[in-house]
Backbone as numpy.savetxt, mean C-alpha at the origin, in Angstrom:
# Nx Ny Nz CAx CAy CAz Cx Cy Cz
-8.99 -4.00 21.89 -8.00 -3.58 20.91 -7.53 -4.80 20.12
-7.33 -4.59 18.84 -6.89 -5.68 17.95 -5.53 -6.21 18.38
-5.34 -7.49 18.23 -4.08 -8.12 18.60 -3.23 -8.49 17.39
-3.89 -8.76 16.27 -3.18 -9.23 15.08 -3.43 -8.32 13.89
-2.48 -8.36 12.97 -2.57 -7.55 11.75 -3.87 -7.82 11.01
-4.29 -9.08 10.94 -5.51 -9.43 10.20 -6.74 -8.70 10.71
-6.72 -8.29 11.98 -7.86 -7.62 12.58 -8.04 -6.19 12.11
-6.98 -5.57 11.61 -7.08 -4.16 11.25 -6.64 -3.84 9.82
-6.08 -4.82 9.12 -5.58 -4.56 7.76 -6.74 -4.28 6.81
-6.41 -3.66 5.71 -7.35 -3.45 4.62 -7.19 -4.64 3.68
-8.28 -5.35 3.44 -8.18 -6.56 2.62 -8.53 -6.32 1.15
-9.02 -5.15 0.82 -9.33 -4.85 -0.58 -8.04 -4.44 -1.28
-7.59 -5.30 -2.19 -6.33 -5.05 -2.89 -6.58 -4.69 -4.34
-5.75 -3.80 -4.83 -5.74 -3.48 -6.25 -4.34 -3.81 -6.74
-4.27 -4.63 -7.78 -2.98 -5.07 -8.31 -2.87 -4.75 -9.79
-1.63 -4.61 -10.24 -1.33 -4.42 -11.66 -0.09 -5.23 -11.99
0.09 -5.52 -13.25 1.28 -6.20 -13.75 2.39 -5.17 -13.94
3.66 -5.58 -13.87 4.78 -4.63 -14.00 4.79 -3.83 -15.31
4.25 -4.38 -16.37 4.27 -3.67 -17.66 3.12 -2.68 -17.83
2.26 -2.54 -16.83 1.16 -1.57 -16.88 1.72 -0.16 -16.94
1.12 0.70 -17.75 1.63 2.06 -17.88 1.37 2.86 -16.60
2.26 3.80 -16.34 2.12 4.69 -15.19 0.79 5.45 -15.28
0.42 5.88 -16.48 -0.84 6.61 -16.65 -2.02 5.74 -16.25
-2.01 4.47 -16.64 -3.10 3.56 -16.29 -3.17 3.34 -14.79
-2.03 3.25 -14.13 -2.00 3.07 -12.68 -2.56 4.31 -11.99
-2.17 5.48 -12.45 -2.68 6.73 -11.87 -4.20 6.81 -12.02
-4.70 6.42 -13.18 -6.15 6.44 -13.40 -6.85 5.44 -12.49
-6.23 4.27 -12.30 -6.80 3.26 -11.41 -6.86 3.78 -9.97
-5.80 4.45 -9.54 -5.78 5.03 -8.20 -6.90 6.06 -8.05
-7.06 6.88 -9.06 -8.13 7.88 -9.03 -9.50 7.22 -8.98
-9.73 6.26 -9.85 -11.03 5.61 -9.93 -11.38 4.81 -8.68
-10.38 4.20 -8.06 -10.59 3.39 -6.86 -10.45 4.20 -5.57
-10.02 5.45 -5.70 -9.80 6.34 -4.55 -8.82 5.71 -3.55
-7.66 5.32 -4.08 -6.62 4.68 -3.27 -5.28 5.35 -3.52
-4.33 5.12 -2.63 -3.02 5.72 -2.77 -1.91 4.72 -2.98
-2.27 3.44 -3.10 -1.24 2.41 -3.29 -1.80 1.27 -4.12
-0.94 0.72 -4.98 -1.30 -0.41 -5.83 -0.16 -1.42 -5.71
-0.51 -2.68 -5.58 0.50 -3.74 -5.54 0.86 -4.14 -6.96
2.14 -4.36 -7.19 2.63 -4.80 -8.49 2.90 -6.29 -8.38
2.16 -7.06 -9.16 2.28 -8.51 -9.09 2.57 -9.08 -10.48
3.21 -10.22 -10.45 3.45 -10.98 -11.67 2.88 -12.36 -11.41
1.74 -12.64 -12.03 1.00 -13.84 -11.67 0.50 -13.65 -10.24
0.82 -14.59 -9.38 0.44 -14.47 -7.96 1.56 -13.90 -7.11
2.70 -13.62 -7.72 3.87 -13.20 -6.94 3.95 -11.68 -6.80
4.09 -11.23 -5.57 4.23 -9.81 -5.28 5.63 -9.36 -5.71
5.68 -8.37 -6.60 6.95 -7.86 -7.13 7.31 -6.50 -6.55
6.33 -5.76 -6.09 6.59 -4.42 -5.57 5.29 -3.73 -5.24
5.41 -2.47 -4.90 4.23 -1.65 -4.69 4.54 -0.27 -5.20
3.50 0.43 -5.57 3.66 1.80 -6.06 2.62 2.67 -5.36
3.10 3.77 -4.84 2.22 4.72 -4.17 1.99 5.92 -5.07
1.02 6.74 -4.71 0.79 7.96 -5.47 2.04 8.84 -5.44
2.74 8.85 -4.32 3.98 9.62 -4.21 5.06 9.05 -5.14
5.15 7.72 -5.23 6.11 7.10 -6.14 5.87 7.57 -7.57
4.61 7.64 -7.96 4.29 8.05 -9.33 4.77 9.47 -9.60
4.61 10.33 -8.61 5.04 11.73 -8.80 6.56 11.83 -8.80
7.22 11.25 -7.80 8.66 11.43 -7.62 9.47 10.62 -8.62
9.05 9.38 -8.89 9.85 8.50 -9.75 9.44 8.52 -11.21
8.30 9.08 -11.52 7.86 9.03 -12.91 7.51 10.41 -13.46
6.54 11.06 -12.89 6.11 12.35 -13.41 7.24 13.37 -13.40
8.00 13.41 -12.32 9.10 14.37 -12.22 10.20 14.10 -13.24
10.30 12.86 -13.70 11.31 12.51 -14.70 10.89 12.94 -16.10
9.61 13.19 -16.28 9.12 13.59 -17.59 8.90 12.40 -18.51
8.66 12.68 -19.74 8.45 11.62 -20.72 6.98 11.24 -20.82
6.72 10.30 -21.67 5.37 9.84 -21.96 4.92 8.84 -20.90
4.00 9.25 -20.06 3.52 8.40 -18.97 2.68 7.22 -19.47
2.25 7.29 -20.71 1.53 6.16 -21.32 2.52 5.06 -21.72
3.77 5.46 -22.01 4.79 4.51 -22.43 5.62 3.97 -21.26
5.74 4.76 -20.21 6.54 4.35 -19.05 5.76 3.30 -18.25
6.45 2.23 -17.86 5.77 1.17 -17.11 5.90 1.41 -15.60
4.98 0.82 -14.90 4.97 0.96 -13.44 6.20 0.30 -12.81
6.82 -0.63 -13.50 8.04 -1.27 -13.00 9.13 -0.24 -12.74
9.13 0.85 -13.50 10.15 1.89 -13.32 9.84 2.82 -12.16
8.63 2.76 -11.65 8.23 3.67 -10.57 7.99 2.95 -9.25
7.92 1.63 -9.27 7.54 0.93 -8.05 8.71 0.69 -7.11
8.36 0.51 -5.86 9.34 0.13 -4.84 9.47 -1.38 -4.90
10.62 -1.86 -5.30 10.82 -3.30 -5.44 11.34 -3.95 -4.17
12.03 -3.18 -3.36 12.57 -3.70 -2.11 11.53 -3.46 -1.01
10.60 -4.37 -0.91 9.47 -4.14 -0.01 9.57 -4.97 1.26
9.00 -4.43 2.30 8.90 -5.09 3.59 7.48 -5.63 3.67
7.34 -6.88 4.09 6.00 -7.47 4.23 5.82 -7.98 5.65
4.58 -8.29 5.96 4.22 -8.83 7.26 3.14 -9.88 7.06
2.98 -10.78 8.00 1.94 -11.80 7.89 0.69 -11.36 8.65
-0.46 -11.91 8.29 -1.70 -11.52 8.97 -1.74 -11.92 10.44
-0.96 -12.93 10.82 -0.96 -13.40 12.20 0.03 -12.65 13.08
0.77 -11.74 12.49 1.77 -10.98 13.26 1.06 -10.06 14.26
1.69 -9.87 15.38 1.19 -8.98 16.42 1.22 -7.54 15.92
0.21 -6.76 16.26 0.12 -5.37 15.82 1.31 -4.56 16.33
1.75 -4.82 17.54 2.92 -4.10 18.07 4.16 -4.37 17.22
4.33 -5.60 16.76 5.45 -5.93 15.88 5.32 -5.18 14.55
4.11 -5.06 14.05 3.89 -4.33 12.81 4.30 -2.86 12.97
3.96 -2.27 14.10 4.35 -0.89 14.37 5.87 -0.77 14.39
6.54 -1.69 15.07 8.01 -1.67 15.12 8.61 -1.81 13.72
8.06 -2.71 12.92 8.56 -2.93 11.57 8.40 -1.67 10.71
7.24 -1.05 10.78 6.99 0.16 9.99 7.91 1.29 10.44
8.11 1.41 11.73 8.99 2.44 12.27 10.44 2.18 11.84
10.88 0.95 11.97 12.25 0.57 11.63 12.58 0.84 10.17
11.62 0.59 9.29 11.85 0.75 7.85 11.31 2.07 7.30
10.76 2.90 8.18 10.21 4.21 7.79 9.23 4.09 6.63
8.26 3.17 6.78 7.24 2.99 5.75 5.86 3.27 6.34
4.97 3.70 5.49 3.61 4.04 5.91 2.60 2.95 5.58
3.01 2.05 4.69 2.13 0.95 4.29 2.96 -0.31 4.14
2.40 -1.44 4.56 3.10 -2.71 4.47 2.14 -3.74 3.87
2.55 -4.39 2.77 1.73 -5.48 2.25 1.67 -6.63 3.26
0.48 -7.21 3.39 0.29 -8.36 4.27 0.27 -9.59 3.37
1.19 -10.51 3.65 1.39 -11.68 2.80 1.16 -12.95 3.61
0.36 -13.86 3.05 0.09 -15.14 3.70 0.44 -16.25 2.72
1.40 -17.09 3.09 1.87 -18.20 2.25 2.24 -17.72 0.85
2.94 -16.58 0.79 3.44 -16.07 -0.48 2.46 -15.25 -1.29
1.24 -15.08 -0.80 0.22 -14.33 -1.55 -0.22 -13.09 -0.77
-0.31 -11.98 -1.46 -0.78 -10.75 -0.82 -2.25 -10.90 -0.45
-2.56 -10.59 0.80 -3.95 -10.70 1.29 -4.46 -9.39 1.86
-3.59 -8.39 1.96 -4.03 -7.12 2.52 -2.91 -6.11 2.54
-3.25 -4.95 3.08 -2.29 -3.86 3.26 -2.54 -3.31 4.67
-1.49 -3.05 5.39 -1.59 -2.39 6.69 -1.00 -1.00 6.54
-1.77 0.01 6.90 -1.30 1.39 6.76 -1.28 2.08 8.12
-0.59 3.21 8.16 -0.58 3.97 9.41 -1.99 4.47 9.72
-2.81 4.66 8.70 -4.20 5.04 8.93 -4.97 3.94 9.64
-4.74 2.67 9.24 -5.38 1.54 9.91 -4.96 1.50 11.38
-3.67 1.72 11.63 -3.16 1.72 13.00 -3.75 2.87 13.81
-3.87 4.04 13.19 -4.42 5.19 13.89 -5.87 4.97 14.29
-6.64 4.38 13.39 -8.05 4.09 13.70 -8.13 3.13 14.88
-7.26 2.13 14.89 -7.26 1.12 15.95 -6.73 1.67 17.27
-5.62 2.37 17.21 -4.93 2.80 18.42 -5.47 4.10 19.02
-5.80 5.06 18.17 -6.24 6.37 18.68 -7.24 6.99 17.72
-8.47 6.46 17.73 -9.46 6.92 16.76 -9.83 8.40 16.90
-9.54 9.00 18.07 -9.86 10.41 18.27 -8.74 11.35 17.82
-7.60 10.78 17.42 -6.51 11.61 16.90 -6.92 12.16 15.54
-6.22 13.18 15.10 -6.52 13.76 13.79 -6.38 12.71 12.69
-5.28 11.93 12.71 -5.07 10.91 11.69 -6.13 9.81 11.78
-6.45 9.39 12.99 -7.48 8.37 13.17 -8.83 8.85 12.67
-9.16 10.10 12.98 -10.44 10.68 12.56 -10.52 10.79 11.04
-9.46 11.29 10.42 -9.42 11.43 8.96 -9.47 10.06 8.29
-8.70 9.11 8.79 -8.64 7.78 8.20 -9.99 7.07 8.31
-10.65 7.21 9.45 -11.97 6.58 9.64 -12.98 7.20 8.67
-12.92 8.49 8.49 -13.86 9.16 7.57 -13.65 8.68 6.14
-12.39 8.52 5.72 -12.10 8.08 4.35 -12.54 6.64 4.15
-12.41 5.78 5.17 -12.78 4.38 5.00 -14.28 4.19 4.97
-15.03 5.18 5.41 -16.49 5.10 5.39 -17.09 5.61 4.09
-16.28 6.19 3.23 -16.81 6.76 1.98 -17.06 5.69 0.96
């Protein structure tokens, strides 16, 4: 069983600048088949936006999604973890903050994302979530 976050995190990151339109982010999520995008300014992590954020914070508000920026839909108060952190600590952190995904940051730079799907594959691959998550990561 993995001991550190780096052993199970997803290292493929998709990032956008804060001024990127919500419509462009949604298209990127569709094209990349992902549910989360990191919002960065230069090398600095500014927030993250999930597919749910786009629906609840942007689409539900109405207006022109081509004109609305992702800065208005992203979660700016984010919890991060380091790649060397113990997996059990990551579980506690996610539980404590009620989050499903945590950016993994090393020396101030995003290097991955840890999701509950990653944890399910590692901890209980035969569970429904582990099975579904493993199938999606193989596509």
